Tab-separated table of C-alpha atoms in Angstrom:
chain	number	residue	atom	x	y	z
N	1	VAL	CA	-33.433	-4.012	5.098
N	2	PRO	CA	-35.200	-1.585	8.150
N	3	ALA	CA	-35.856	1.675	5.911
N	4	LEU	CA	-36.594	5.688	7.130
N	5	ILE	CA	-38.477	7.555	4.702
N	6	GLU	CA	-36.429	10.793	4.428
N	7	ILE	CA	-38.576	14.297	4.788
N	8	ASP	CA	-37.225	17.335	3.128
N	9	SER	CA	-37.635	19.775	5.936
N	10	ASP	CA	-36.000	22.874	4.232
N	11	GLY	CA	-35.354	22.049	0.216
N	12	HIS	CA	-31.784	21.430	0.675
N	13	ARG	CA	-31.207	18.072	-1.002
N	14	GLY	CA	-33.719	15.137	-0.936
N	15	GLY	CA	-36.678	13.617	0.202
N	16	LEU	CA	-40.591	14.104	0.299
N	17	VAL	CA	-41.917	17.415	2.009
N	18	PRO	CA	-43.998	16.131	5.040
N	19	ASP	CA	-47.591	16.494	3.320
N	20	ASP	CA	-46.211	15.050	-0.112
N	21	PRO	CA	-49.580	13.031	-1.385
N	22	ALA	CA	-46.293	10.054	-2.276
N	23	LEU	CA	-45.501	9.798	1.103
N	24	LEU	CA	-48.709	7.277	2.466
N	25	GLY	CA	-48.246	5.185	-0.546
N	26	ILE	CA	-44.660	4.915	-0.265
N	27	ALA	CA	-44.995	4.340	3.577
N	28	ALA	CA	-47.411	1.525	2.938
N	29	VAL	CA	-45.061	-0.248	0.748
N	30	LEU	CA	-42.594	-0.372	3.281
N	31	ALA	CA	-44.618	-1.597	5.997
N	32	GLY	CA	-46.104	-4.150	3.360
N	33	ALA	CA	-42.658	-5.530	3.059
N	34	GLY	CA	-42.362	-5.065	6.721
N	35	CYS	CA	-39.075	-2.739	6.255
N	36	LEU	CA	-40.668	0.772	7.611
N	37	ARG	CA	-39.010	1.961	10.477
N	38	GLY	CA	-40.173	5.341	10.635
N	39	VAL	CA	-38.771	9.233	9.032
N	40	MET	CA	-35.520	10.975	9.262
N	41	THR	CA	-34.715	14.181	7.550
N	42	HIS	CA	-31.496	16.494	7.526
N	43	ALA	CA	-31.328	20.371	8.348
N	44	GLY	CA	-28.341	21.078	4.999
N	45	GLU	CA	-29.630	24.575	5.104
N	46	SER	CA	-29.090	25.081	8.761
N	47	TYR	CA	-25.366	25.349	7.684
N	48	GLY	CA	-26.141	28.696	6.743
N	49	ALA	CA	-27.335	30.074	9.659
N	50	VAL	CA	-25.466	32.134	11.597
N	51	GLY	CA	-26.083	32.031	15.637
N	52	ALA	CA	-27.979	30.479	17.930
N	53	GLU	CA	-31.599	31.678	17.426
N	54	ALA	CA	-31.553	30.963	13.659
N	55	GLN	CA	-30.242	27.295	14.423
N	56	ALA	CA	-32.948	27.506	16.394
N	57	ALA	CA	-35.807	28.436	13.815
N	58	PHE	CA	-33.776	25.772	11.954
N	59	ALA	CA	-34.414	22.932	14.521
N	60	GLU	CA	-37.824	23.446	15.189
N	61	ARG	CA	-38.103	23.523	11.034
N	62	GLU	CA	-36.550	20.090	11.285
N	63	ARG	CA	-38.627	18.601	13.789
N	64	ALA	CA	-41.942	20.135	12.789
N	65	ALA	CA	-41.272	18.215	9.561
N	66	VAL	CA	-40.630	14.888	10.426
N	67	VAL	CA	-43.370	14.933	12.852
N	68	GLN	CA	-45.817	15.835	11.113
N	69	ALA	CA	-44.867	13.168	8.410
N	70	ALA	CA	-44.545	10.827	11.493
N	71	GLU	CA	-48.345	11.845	12.382
N	72	ARG	CA	-49.341	11.300	8.742
N	73	LEU	CA	-48.192	7.866	8.946
N	74	ARG	CA	-49.999	6.675	12.648
N	75	LYS	CA	-53.496	8.095	11.608
N	76	ALA	CA	-53.076	5.611	8.297
N	77	GLY	CA	-52.689	3.150	11.061
N	78	LEU	CA	-48.941	2.607	10.184
N	79	ALA	CA	-46.035	2.432	13.101
N	80	CYS	CA	-43.661	4.903	12.700
N	81	PRO	CA	-41.615	4.316	16.154
N	82	VAL	CA	-38.139	6.024	14.284
N	83	VAL	CA	-39.069	9.939	14.088
N	84	SER	CA	-34.801	11.273	13.390
N	85	VAL	CA	-33.448	14.585	12.995
N	86	GLY	CA	-29.778	15.001	12.387
N	87	SER	CA	-27.022	18.262	11.748
N	88	THR	CA	-24.573	19.924	14.143
N	89	PRO	CA	-26.257	23.416	13.946
N	90	THR	CA	-29.704	22.463	15.092
N	91	ALA	CA	-28.829	19.779	17.554
N	92	HIS	CA	-26.826	22.118	19.239
N	93	ALA	CA	-29.411	25.153	19.069
N	94	ALA	CA	-32.170	22.817	19.529
N	95	THR	CA	-34.669	23.923	22.190
N	96	ASP	CA	-37.788	21.261	22.081
N	97	LEU	CA	-37.377	18.153	20.883
N	98	THR	CA	-41.141	16.338	21.085
N	99	GLY	CA	-41.253	13.915	19.223
N	100	VAL	CA	-38.023	13.105	18.376
N	101	THR	CA	-36.577	10.031	18.679
N	102	GLU	CA	-33.392	10.540	17.319
N	103	VAL	CA	-30.853	12.935	16.836
N	104	ARG	CA	-27.925	12.223	14.000
N	105	ALA	CA	-25.603	15.174	14.815
N	106	GLY	CA	-21.639	14.548	13.027
N	107	VAL	CA	-19.305	17.121	13.114
N	108	HIS	CA	-19.952	18.171	16.259
N	109	VAL	CA	-17.841	15.362	17.843
N	110	PHE	CA	-14.628	17.188	16.663
N	111	PHE	CA	-16.252	20.400	15.548
N	112	ASP	CA	-13.905	22.358	12.967
N	113	LEU	CA	-14.335	26.102	11.347
N	114	VAL	CA	-17.435	26.029	9.531
N	115	MET	CA	-18.727	25.434	13.009
N	116	ALA	CA	-17.310	28.007	14.466
N	117	GLY	CA	-17.913	30.463	11.846
N	118	ILE	CA	-21.952	30.450	11.901
N	119	GLY	CA	-21.376	30.439	16.204
N	120	VAL	CA	-22.185	26.519	16.893
N	121	CYS	CA	-18.582	26.691	18.606
N	122	ARG	CA	-15.848	28.530	19.569
N	123	ILE	CA	-12.137	28.096	18.021
N	124	ASP	CA	-10.931	26.356	21.052
N	125	ASP	CA	-13.676	23.753	20.807
N	126	ILE	CA	-12.161	22.274	17.646
N	127	ALA	CA	-10.589	18.810	18.715
N	128	LEU	CA	-9.601	17.804	15.320
N	129	SER	CA	-5.794	18.930	13.642
N	130	VAL	CA	-3.307	18.003	11.157
N	131	LEU	CA	0.182	17.996	12.630
N	132	THR	CA	2.990	19.440	10.150
N	133	THR	CA	6.698	20.288	9.663
N	134	VAL	CA	7.858	23.366	8.276
N	135	ILE	CA	10.085	22.052	4.931
N	136	GLY	CA	10.690	25.853	3.527
N	137	HIS	CA	10.351	29.544	3.666
N	138	GLN	CA	9.641	32.221	0.647
N	139	PRO	CA	10.502	35.207	2.409
N	140	ALA	CA	9.966	37.628	0.006
N	141	ARG	CA	6.476	36.190	-0.950
N	142	GLY	CA	6.169	36.149	2.985
N	143	TRP	CA	5.432	32.545	2.744
N	144	ILE	CA	5.829	29.603	5.342
N	145	VAL	CA	6.176	26.020	3.187
N	146	THR	CA	4.809	23.040	5.132
N	147	ASP	CA	4.695	19.423	4.203
N	148	ALA	CA	0.602	19.560	5.182
N	149	GLY	CA	-1.267	20.090	1.825
N	150	TRP	CA	-4.643	19.296	0.638
N	151	MET	CA	-3.678	15.723	0.299
N	152	ALA	CA	-3.997	16.039	4.634
N	153	LEU	CA	-6.396	18.736	4.807
N	154	SER	CA	-8.454	18.224	1.862
N	155	ARG	CA	-9.954	20.573	-0.606
N	156	ASP	CA	-12.762	21.717	1.294
N	157	ARG	CA	-12.932	25.147	1.513
N	158	GLY	CA	-15.805	25.731	3.842
N	159	THR	CA	-15.242	29.188	4.833
N	160	ALA	CA	-15.022	30.837	1.944
N	161	VAL	CA	-18.668	31.486	1.987
N	162	GLN	CA	-18.291	32.570	5.821
N	163	ALA	CA	-17.911	35.935	7.568
N	164	VAL	CA	-13.961	35.205	7.585
N	165	ASP	CA	-12.373	33.091	5.148
N	166	GLN	CA	-10.003	30.626	6.878
N	167	GLY	CA	-8.127	29.420	3.833
N	168	TYR	CA	-7.589	26.273	3.889
N	169	GLY	CA	-6.936	26.069	7.911
N	170	LEU	CA	-5.922	28.120	11.176
N	171	VAL	CA	-2.387	27.489	12.209
N	172	CYS	CA	-1.208	26.689	16.241
N	173	ALA	CA	1.490	25.199	17.843
N	174	ASP	CA	2.105	21.652	18.230
N	175	ASP	CA	0.676	22.356	21.849
N	176	GLY	CA	-2.581	23.398	20.192
N	177	THR	CA	-1.874	27.198	21.448
N	178	LEU	CA	-3.990	29.217	17.998
N	179	LEU	CA	-1.227	31.352	16.238
N	180	PRO	CA	-2.388	35.080	15.351
N	181	ASP	CA	-2.819	36.230	12.339
N	182	LEU	CA	-1.532	33.016	10.507
N	183	VAL	CA	-3.733	31.588	8.182
N	184	LEU	CA	-2.926	28.274	5.732
N	185	ARG	CA	-3.446	30.464	2.406
N	186	SER	CA	-3.272	28.424	0.322
N	187	ALA	CA	-2.716	24.302	-0.481
N	188	ASN	CA	-0.645	22.255	-3.146
N	189	GLN	CA	-1.047	18.927	-3.196
N	190	GLU	CA	1.502	17.835	-0.484
N	191	HIS	CA	2.597	21.481	0.529
N	192	GLY	CA	1.048	24.118	2.494
N	193	ILE	CA	1.427	27.573	2.398
N	194	ILE	CA	1.004	29.647	5.556
N	195	ALA	CA	0.969	33.525	5.315
N	196	ARG	CA	-0.143	36.389	7.552
N	197	ARG	CA	-3.698	37.428	7.356
N	198	ASP	CA	-4.093	40.663	5.410
N	199	GLY	CA	-4.040	43.289	7.390
N	200	ALA	CA	-2.504	41.525	10.313
N	201	ALA	CA	-0.243	43.982	12.213
N	202	ALA	CA	2.118	41.505	13.872
N	203	PRO	CA	5.540	39.950	11.353
N	204	LEU	CA	5.359	36.517	10.244
N	205	PRO	CA	6.357	34.671	13.578
N	206	ASP	CA	10.117	32.763	13.121
N	207	LEU	CA	8.940	29.309	12.298
N	208	PRO	CA	12.466	27.646	11.290
N	209	VAL	CA	12.507	24.598	9.048
N	210	GLY	CA	11.328	21.411	11.439
N	211	ALA	CA	8.888	23.651	13.399
N	212	ARG	CA	6.008	21.569	13.691
N	213	LEU	CA	2.400	23.174	13.684
N	214	ARG	CA	-1.370	21.575	13.433
N	215	ILE	CA	-4.080	22.903	11.443
N	216	LEU	CA	-7.221	22.880	12.439
N	217	PRO	CA	-9.576	22.344	9.507
N	218	ASN	CA	-12.357	23.891	7.960
N	219	HIS	CA	-14.152	20.919	8.009
N	220	ALA	CA	-13.530	18.041	10.082
N	221	CYS	CA	-15.761	15.309	7.859
N	222	ALA	CA	-13.390	16.121	4.582
N	223	THR	CA	-10.031	15.903	6.866
N	224	ALA	CA	-10.404	12.863	8.537
N	225	ALA	CA	-11.288	11.331	5.189
N	226	GLN	CA	-7.740	12.009	4.022
N	227	HIS	CA	-6.295	9.824	6.899
N	228	ASP	CA	-6.708	5.983	7.619
N	229	GLY	CA	-6.953	6.847	11.789
N	230	TYR	CA	-6.648	9.103	14.860
N	231	HIS	CA	-4.042	9.519	16.678
N	232	VAL	CA	-5.589	10.603	19.800
N	233	LEU	CA	-4.167	12.980	22.910
N	234	PRO	CA	-5.029	11.456	26.164
N	235	ALA	CA	-5.927	14.570	28.126
N	236	LYS	CA	-3.408	13.987	30.596
N	237	GLY	CA	-1.020	13.356	28.794
N	238	GLY	CA	1.115	10.127	27.699
N	239	THR	CA	1.429	7.387	25.290
N	240	LEU	CA	-1.088	8.338	21.780
N	241	ALA	CA	-4.282	6.349	21.099
N	242	TYR	CA	-4.537	5.615	17.717
N	243	TRP	CA	-8.236	4.437	16.443
N	244	PRO	CA	-8.784	3.203	12.816
N	245	ARG	CA	-11.265	4.251	10.924
N	246	PHE	CA	-14.076	3.130	8.618
N	247	ARG	CA	-13.747	3.708	5.429
N	248	GLY	CA	-15.082	2.467	1.801
N	249	TRP	CA	-18.312	2.090	0.501
Z	1	VAL	CA	19.392	9.644	2.644
Z	2	PRO	CA	19.473	10.722	-1.034
Z	3	ALA	CA	18.786	13.613	-1.951
Z	4	LEU	CA	17.839	16.360	-5.373
Z	5	ILE	CA	17.762	20.100	-4.829
Z	6	GLU	CA	14.695	21.576	-5.590
Z	7	ILE	CA	14.796	24.359	-8.169
Z	8	ASP	CA	12.319	26.803	-8.376
Z	9	SER	CA	11.563	27.269	-12.544
Z	10	ASP	CA	8.054	29.337	-12.535
Z	11	GLY	CA	7.501	30.751	-8.605
Z	12	HIS	CA	4.766	28.657	-7.970
Z	13	ARG	CA	5.925	26.995	-4.374
Z	14	GLY	CA	9.030	26.026	-3.396
Z	15	GLY	CA	13.033	25.785	-4.275
Z	16	LEU	CA	15.412	27.994	-4.953
Z	17	VAL	CA	15.577	29.674	-8.399
Z	18	PRO	CA	18.684	28.431	-10.240
Z	19	ASP	CA	21.039	31.383	-9.981
Z	20	ASP	CA	20.330	31.800	-6.117
Z	21	PRO	CA	24.088	32.330	-4.280
Z	22	ALA	CA	22.862	29.766	-1.773
Z	23	LEU	CA	22.619	26.535	-4.574
Z	24	LEU	CA	26.434	25.741	-3.810
Z	25	GLY	CA	26.725	25.978	-0.182
Z	26	ILE	CA	23.467	23.306	-0.211
Z	27	ALA	CA	24.958	21.196	-2.964
Z	28	ALA	CA	28.215	21.052	-0.976
Z	29	VAL	CA	26.553	20.329	2.459
Z	30	LEU	CA	24.677	17.654	1.000
Z	31	ALA	CA	27.675	15.948	-1.291
Z	32	GLY	CA	29.718	15.922	2.145
Z	33	ALA	CA	27.757	14.110	3.727
Z	34	GLY	CA	27.555	12.096	0.191
Z	35	CYS	CA	23.711	12.829	-0.260
Z	36	LEU	CA	23.810	14.646	-2.863
Z	37	ARG	CA	21.769	13.186	-6.138
Z	38	GLY	CA	21.107	16.138	-8.340
Z	39	VAL	CA	18.300	18.902	-9.163
Z	40	MET	CA	14.787	18.965	-9.605
Z	41	THR	CA	11.661	21.129	-10.280
Z	42	HIS	CA	7.737	21.211	-10.854
Z	43	ALA	CA	6.111	23.695	-13.110
Z	44	GLY	CA	3.464	24.218	-11.119
Z	45	GLU	CA	2.349	27.310	-13.311
Z	46	SER	CA	2.281	25.484	-16.163
Z	47	TYR	CA	-1.338	24.037	-14.829
Z	48	GLY	CA	-2.920	27.417	-15.998
Z	49	ALA	CA	-1.235	27.642	-19.395
Z	50	VAL	CA	-4.403	27.033	-22.503
Z	51	GLY	CA	-2.505	24.953	-25.546
Z	52	ALA	CA	0.298	22.982	-26.351
Z	53	GLU	CA	2.361	26.095	-27.284
Z	54	ALA	CA	2.554	27.922	-23.585
Z	55	GLN	CA	2.970	24.605	-22.441
Z	56	ALA	CA	6.107	24.308	-24.568
Z	57	ALA	CA	7.265	27.374	-23.538
Z	58	PHE	CA	6.532	26.074	-19.793
Z	59	ALA	CA	8.700	23.103	-20.594
Z	60	GLU	CA	11.347	24.908	-21.429
Z	61	ARG	CA	11.468	27.175	-18.728
Z	62	GLU	CA	11.584	24.208	-16.278
Z	63	ARG	CA	14.216	22.100	-18.200
Z	64	ALA	CA	16.390	25.438	-18.441
Z	65	ALA	CA	15.940	26.185	-15.068
Z	66	VAL	CA	17.075	22.464	-13.720
Z	67	VAL	CA	19.793	22.483	-16.685
Z	68	GLN	CA	21.333	25.804	-15.651
Z	69	ALA	CA	21.393	24.848	-12.005
Z	70	ALA	CA	23.349	21.168	-12.640
Z	71	GLU	CA	25.565	23.258	-14.694
Z	72	ARG	CA	26.099	25.387	-12.040
Z	73	LEU	CA	26.869	22.116	-9.976
Z	74	ARG	CA	29.228	20.281	-12.046
Z	75	LYS	CA	31.443	23.581	-12.743
Z	76	ALA	CA	31.785	23.830	-9.392
Z	77	GLY	CA	32.811	19.577	-9.147
Z	78	LEU	CA	29.997	18.124	-7.733
Z	79	ALA	CA	28.321	15.222	-9.183
Z	80	CYS	CA	24.632	16.088	-10.456
Z	81	PRO	CA	23.449	12.562	-12.385
Z	82	VAL	CA	20.034	13.617	-11.648
Z	83	VAL	CA	18.245	15.851	-13.834
Z	84	SER	CA	14.422	15.672	-12.826
Z	85	VAL	CA	11.158	17.822	-14.130
Z	86	GLY	CA	8.233	16.731	-13.652
Z	87	SER	CA	4.440	18.077	-14.749
Z	88	THR	CA	1.768	16.673	-16.458
Z	89	PRO	CA	0.882	19.993	-19.320
Z	90	THR	CA	4.840	20.124	-19.683
Z	91	ALA	CA	5.887	16.240	-20.359
Z	92	HIS	CA	3.185	16.086	-23.361
Z	93	ALA	CA	4.532	19.650	-24.954
Z	94	ALA	CA	7.851	19.793	-24.119
Z	95	THR	CA	10.045	19.339	-27.772
Z	96	ASP	CA	13.371	19.432	-26.055
Z	97	LEU	CA	14.767	17.355	-23.006
Z	98	THR	CA	18.579	18.067	-23.906
Z	99	GLY	CA	19.956	17.676	-20.107
Z	100	VAL	CA	17.138	15.839	-18.457
Z	101	THR	CA	17.224	12.645	-16.695
Z	102	GLU	CA	13.978	12.405	-15.617
Z	103	VAL	CA	10.608	13.293	-16.281
Z	104	ARG	CA	7.849	13.150	-13.165
Z	105	ALA	CA	4.713	13.961	-14.979
Z	106	GLY	CA	1.613	12.187	-12.584
Z	107	VAL	CA	-1.788	12.945	-13.390
Z	108	HIS	CA	-0.965	12.064	-17.226
Z	109	VAL	CA	-1.324	8.143	-16.660
Z	110	PHE	CA	-5.459	8.766	-15.902
Z	111	PHE	CA	-5.770	12.674	-17.083
Z	112	ASP	CA	-9.058	14.157	-16.104
Z	113	LEU	CA	-11.520	17.195	-16.471
Z	114	VAL	CA	-8.534	20.545	-15.320
Z	115	MET	CA	-6.286	18.467	-17.883
Z	116	ALA	CA	-8.642	18.561	-21.109
Z	117	GLY	CA	-9.472	22.313	-20.024
Z	118	ILE	CA	-5.893	23.284	-20.824
Z	119	GLY	CA	-5.741	21.112	-23.666
Z	120	VAL	CA	-3.668	18.540	-22.934
Z	121	CYS	CA	-5.920	15.619	-23.445
Z	122	ARG	CA	-9.662	14.767	-24.689
Z	123	ILE	CA	-12.401	14.295	-22.353
Z	124	ASP	CA	-12.518	10.741	-24.269
Z	125	ASP	CA	-8.503	10.143	-22.753
Z	126	ILE	CA	-9.711	10.411	-19.296
Z	127	ALA	CA	-9.490	7.081	-17.882
Z	128	LEU	CA	-10.621	7.416	-14.105
Z	129	SER	CA	-14.057	7.779	-13.618
Z	130	VAL	CA	-16.376	6.889	-9.883
Z	131	LEU	CA	-19.318	4.579	-10.501
Z	132	THR	CA	-22.696	5.976	-8.844
Z	133	THR	CA	-26.681	5.658	-8.959
Z	134	VAL	CA	-28.979	7.313	-9.147
Z	135	ILE	CA	-30.873	7.238	-5.819
Z	136	GLY	CA	-33.723	10.218	-6.390
Z	137	HIS	CA	-35.168	12.890	-8.091
Z	138	GLN	CA	-36.158	16.508	-7.345
Z	139	PRO	CA	-37.957	17.272	-10.979
Z	140	ALA	CA	-39.077	20.754	-9.911
Z	141	ARG	CA	-35.715	21.765	-9.302
Z	142	GLY	CA	-34.127	19.487	-12.097
Z	143	TRP	CA	-31.881	17.341	-10.253
Z	144	ILE	CA	-30.938	13.935	-10.578
Z	145	VAL	CA	-29.589	12.933	-7.426
Z	146	THR	CA	-26.571	10.395	-6.862
Z	147	ASP	CA	-25.001	8.397	-4.268
Z	148	ALA	CA	-21.115	9.953	-5.115
Z	149	GLY	CA	-20.908	13.016	-3.304
Z	150	TRP	CA	-17.777	14.822	-2.246
Z	151	MET	CA	-16.567	12.052	-0.325
Z	152	ALA	CA	-15.911	9.561	-3.670
Z	153	LEU	CA	-15.142	12.679	-5.542
Z	154	SER	CA	-13.323	14.676	-3.626
Z	155	ARG	CA	-14.037	19.095	-2.822
Z	156	ASP	CA	-12.047	19.279	-6.039
Z	157	ARG	CA	-12.889	22.091	-8.245
Z	158	GLY	CA	-9.645	22.529	-10.052
Z	159	THR	CA	-12.278	24.010	-13.338
Z	160	ALA	CA	-13.896	26.358	-11.641
Z	161	VAL	CA	-11.209	28.592	-12.867
Z	162	GLN	CA	-10.682	27.514	-16.457
Z	163	ALA	CA	-12.771	29.059	-19.627
Z	164	VAL	CA	-15.384	25.934	-18.874
Z	165	ASP	CA	-16.429	25.231	-14.936
Z	166	GLN	CA	-17.466	21.503	-15.116
Z	167	GLY	CA	-18.715	21.506	-11.947
Z	168	TYR	CA	-17.902	18.707	-9.622
Z	169	GLY	CA	-17.857	16.274	-12.607
Z	170	LEU	CA	-19.050	15.002	-16.408
Z	171	VAL	CA	-21.808	12.452	-16.036
Z	172	CYS	CA	-21.592	9.520	-18.383
Z	173	ALA	CA	-23.507	6.355	-18.812
Z	174	ASP	CA	-22.020	3.183	-17.402
Z	175	ASP	CA	-20.720	1.998	-20.203
Z	176	GLY	CA	-18.570	5.439	-20.278
Z	177	THR	CA	-20.183	7.430	-22.954
Z	178	LEU	CA	-20.868	11.396	-22.643
Z	179	LEU	CA	-24.018	12.118	-21.713
Z	180	PRO	CA	-23.939	15.657	-22.883
Z	181	ASP	CA	-24.934	18.654	-21.456
Z	182	LEU	CA	-25.239	17.101	-18.029
Z	183	VAL	CA	-22.628	18.375	-15.146
Z	184	LEU	CA	-22.733	17.515	-11.753
Z	185	ARG	CA	-24.154	20.935	-10.493
Z	186	SER	CA	-23.083	20.181	-6.837
Z	187	ALA	CA	-21.845	17.435	-4.096
Z	188	ASN	CA	-23.197	17.078	-0.467
Z	189	GLN	CA	-20.895	14.707	1.714
Z	190	GLU	CA	-22.711	11.753	0.158
Z	191	HIS	CA	-24.773	13.135	-2.064
Z	192	GLY	CA	-24.448	14.673	-5.856
Z	193	ILE	CA	-26.843	16.703	-7.996
Z	194	ILE	CA	-26.316	16.247	-11.084
Z	195	ALA	CA	-28.192	19.324	-13.621
Z	196	ARG	CA	-28.200	20.118	-17.178
Z	197	ARG	CA	-25.994	22.611	-17.620
Z	198	ASP	CA	-27.032	26.424	-17.821
Z	199	GLY	CA	-27.929	27.042	-21.397
Z	200	ALA	CA	-28.511	23.390	-22.467
Z	201	ALA	CA	-31.086	22.389	-25.040
Z	202	ALA	CA	-31.459	19.068	-24.536
Z	203	PRO	CA	-34.209	18.231	-21.326
Z	204	LEU	CA	-32.765	16.453	-18.404
Z	205	PRO	CA	-32.938	12.755	-19.619
Z	206	ASP	CA	-34.868	9.844	-17.988
Z	207	LEU	CA	-32.364	8.154	-15.589
Z	208	PRO	CA	-34.528	6.426	-13.408
Z	209	VAL	CA	-33.542	5.534	-9.682
Z	210	GLY	CA	-30.836	2.321	-9.952
Z	211	ALA	CA	-29.621	3.908	-13.058
Z	212	ARG	CA	-25.373	3.602	-12.884
Z	213	LEU	CA	-23.283	6.446	-14.113
Z	214	ARG	CA	-19.934	7.725	-14.012
Z	215	ILE	CA	-18.601	10.591	-13.398
Z	216	LEU	CA	-15.507	11.674	-14.954
Z	217	PRO	CA	-13.526	13.891	-11.965
Z	218	ASN	CA	-11.837	17.665	-12.203
Z	219	HIS	CA	-8.644	16.008	-10.613
Z	220	ALA	CA	-8.286	12.563	-10.608
Z	221	CYS	CA	-5.282	12.720	-8.211
Z	222	ALA	CA	-8.001	14.283	-5.624
Z	223	THR	CA	-10.212	11.693	-6.777
Z	224	ALA	CA	-8.592	8.670	-6.433
Z	225	ALA	CA	-7.039	9.627	-2.808
Z	226	GLN	CA	-11.111	8.849	-2.010
Z	227	HIS	CA	-10.363	5.433	-3.105
Z	228	ASP	CA	-8.531	2.573	-0.882
Z	229	GLY	CA	-8.123	1.004	-4.906
Z	230	TYR	CA	-8.648	0.961	-8.686
Z	231	HIS	CA	-11.313	-1.181	-9.972
Z	232	VAL	CA	-9.808	-1.840	-13.482
Z	233	LEU	CA	-11.634	-2.577	-16.373
Z	234	PRO	CA	-9.779	-4.514	-18.593
Z	235	ALA	CA	-10.056	-3.770	-22.193
Z	236	LYS	CA	-11.980	-6.254	-23.913
Z	237	GLY	CA	-14.039	-7.042	-20.968
Z	238	GLY	CA	-14.157	-9.608	-18.628
Z	239	THR	CA	-13.432	-9.735	-14.724
Z	240	LEU	CA	-12.043	-6.545	-12.754
Z	241	ALA	CA	-8.955	-6.154	-11.791
Z	242	TYR	CA	-8.386	-5.045	-8.279
Z	243	TRP	CA	-5.643	-2.778	-7.467
Z	244	PRO	CA	-4.992	-1.445	-4.395
Z	245	ARG	CA	-3.995	2.483	-3.753
Z	246	PHE	CA	-0.816	3.102	-1.739
Z	247	ARG	CA	-1.937	5.773	1.305
Z	248	GLY	CA	-0.742	7.200	4.475
Z	249	TRP	CA	2.172	9.463	5.629
């Protein structure tokens, strides 16, 4: 089994710090078994870094950690062909990738509201949405009820800890135009509840039963995992393509 | 299309209140089209009711609402063969189902930590767990890292608003024995982080890399939806059965 040694670049989760005394011993065992391919890290803490400057600092921290670990291996006479980093905020902010051979950014293929919330993309860049239909209203509460709840959107509330809480998602017309001041306020298993954002000036728009809307997700990875595939809109219109998803363990 | 009219029994989400003036008009339209089968409700607010007495009160509220609506239809000369209620807390606490023809409880087939947290079941009654493997440790932080993150467990944090927050789940040995004072403290996409509960007296148990554990979920519906099927343990042991899940829209 080809193996990379995980390096802890920011204290987020797993791996060895680059100067961990155990690194060379582990590498020697893997090399002896013919498995060692290199080192990898994931800058999980960069998802809390707001703005390109803070993200660039994380990118450099990520790079420095794996390059330092790779150099320790090479000085010990071990080959380290793969030096891998990976996180969407750092992939977009990195200014120097010297010594890195692989960047494993993931959510950048779609972007989402969490990424928009830390300035990695604009809301208009988000390429994944859930198509839903208005199925009812509770006028006294200012609610528009849809048929996409958390089973379609996921329970991810990643923007809850950001400067702007986007609820369970933002609301677009079915052509993708953002409807201002609306938010998917809450989600039940198979129902979404759209309401005006707190402090919104505009009244609730007239979205009758049957109106189709698109919900932009907090976290594209979590939302996509609730579905078996993607219905892909060609840029110039025409027939939808269908891309099945890989699932399971 | 056979149709039930949704009745709002507790202000939780959708439907008409039983004495809504629009009820008979809607029923007449459906009956005229040959679609009307009856009335239904869901006591969504009962999930916040702690203990059998409070849940029984919700069960009576749920029953009274649909029975009142059904009687209005019948007095208007419309058939109402189906009078349907449905929520796991009320299904277990109801003492009188007079006039009800159907109970649509769902999560009761598995139970989960949310249901245990409001006294509908005991933790030992929970029949669904996610099998996971220990893949690492961060001793300085008191973390045991597993290979089941929120992609395997869901992002559901239903116990966060209950008296006891169970994190992303409780931890059992692979034979289902609860390991006291441990909680799945946090979850990344493909990693779970087990730690001692705040205030726990016992030290972190010795769970080496490769140890297999079972995680009891906050919400069985959400957790099951992350998987394509169930691996079913026969009560008397023997070969696992596999039950595929229905998925998609």
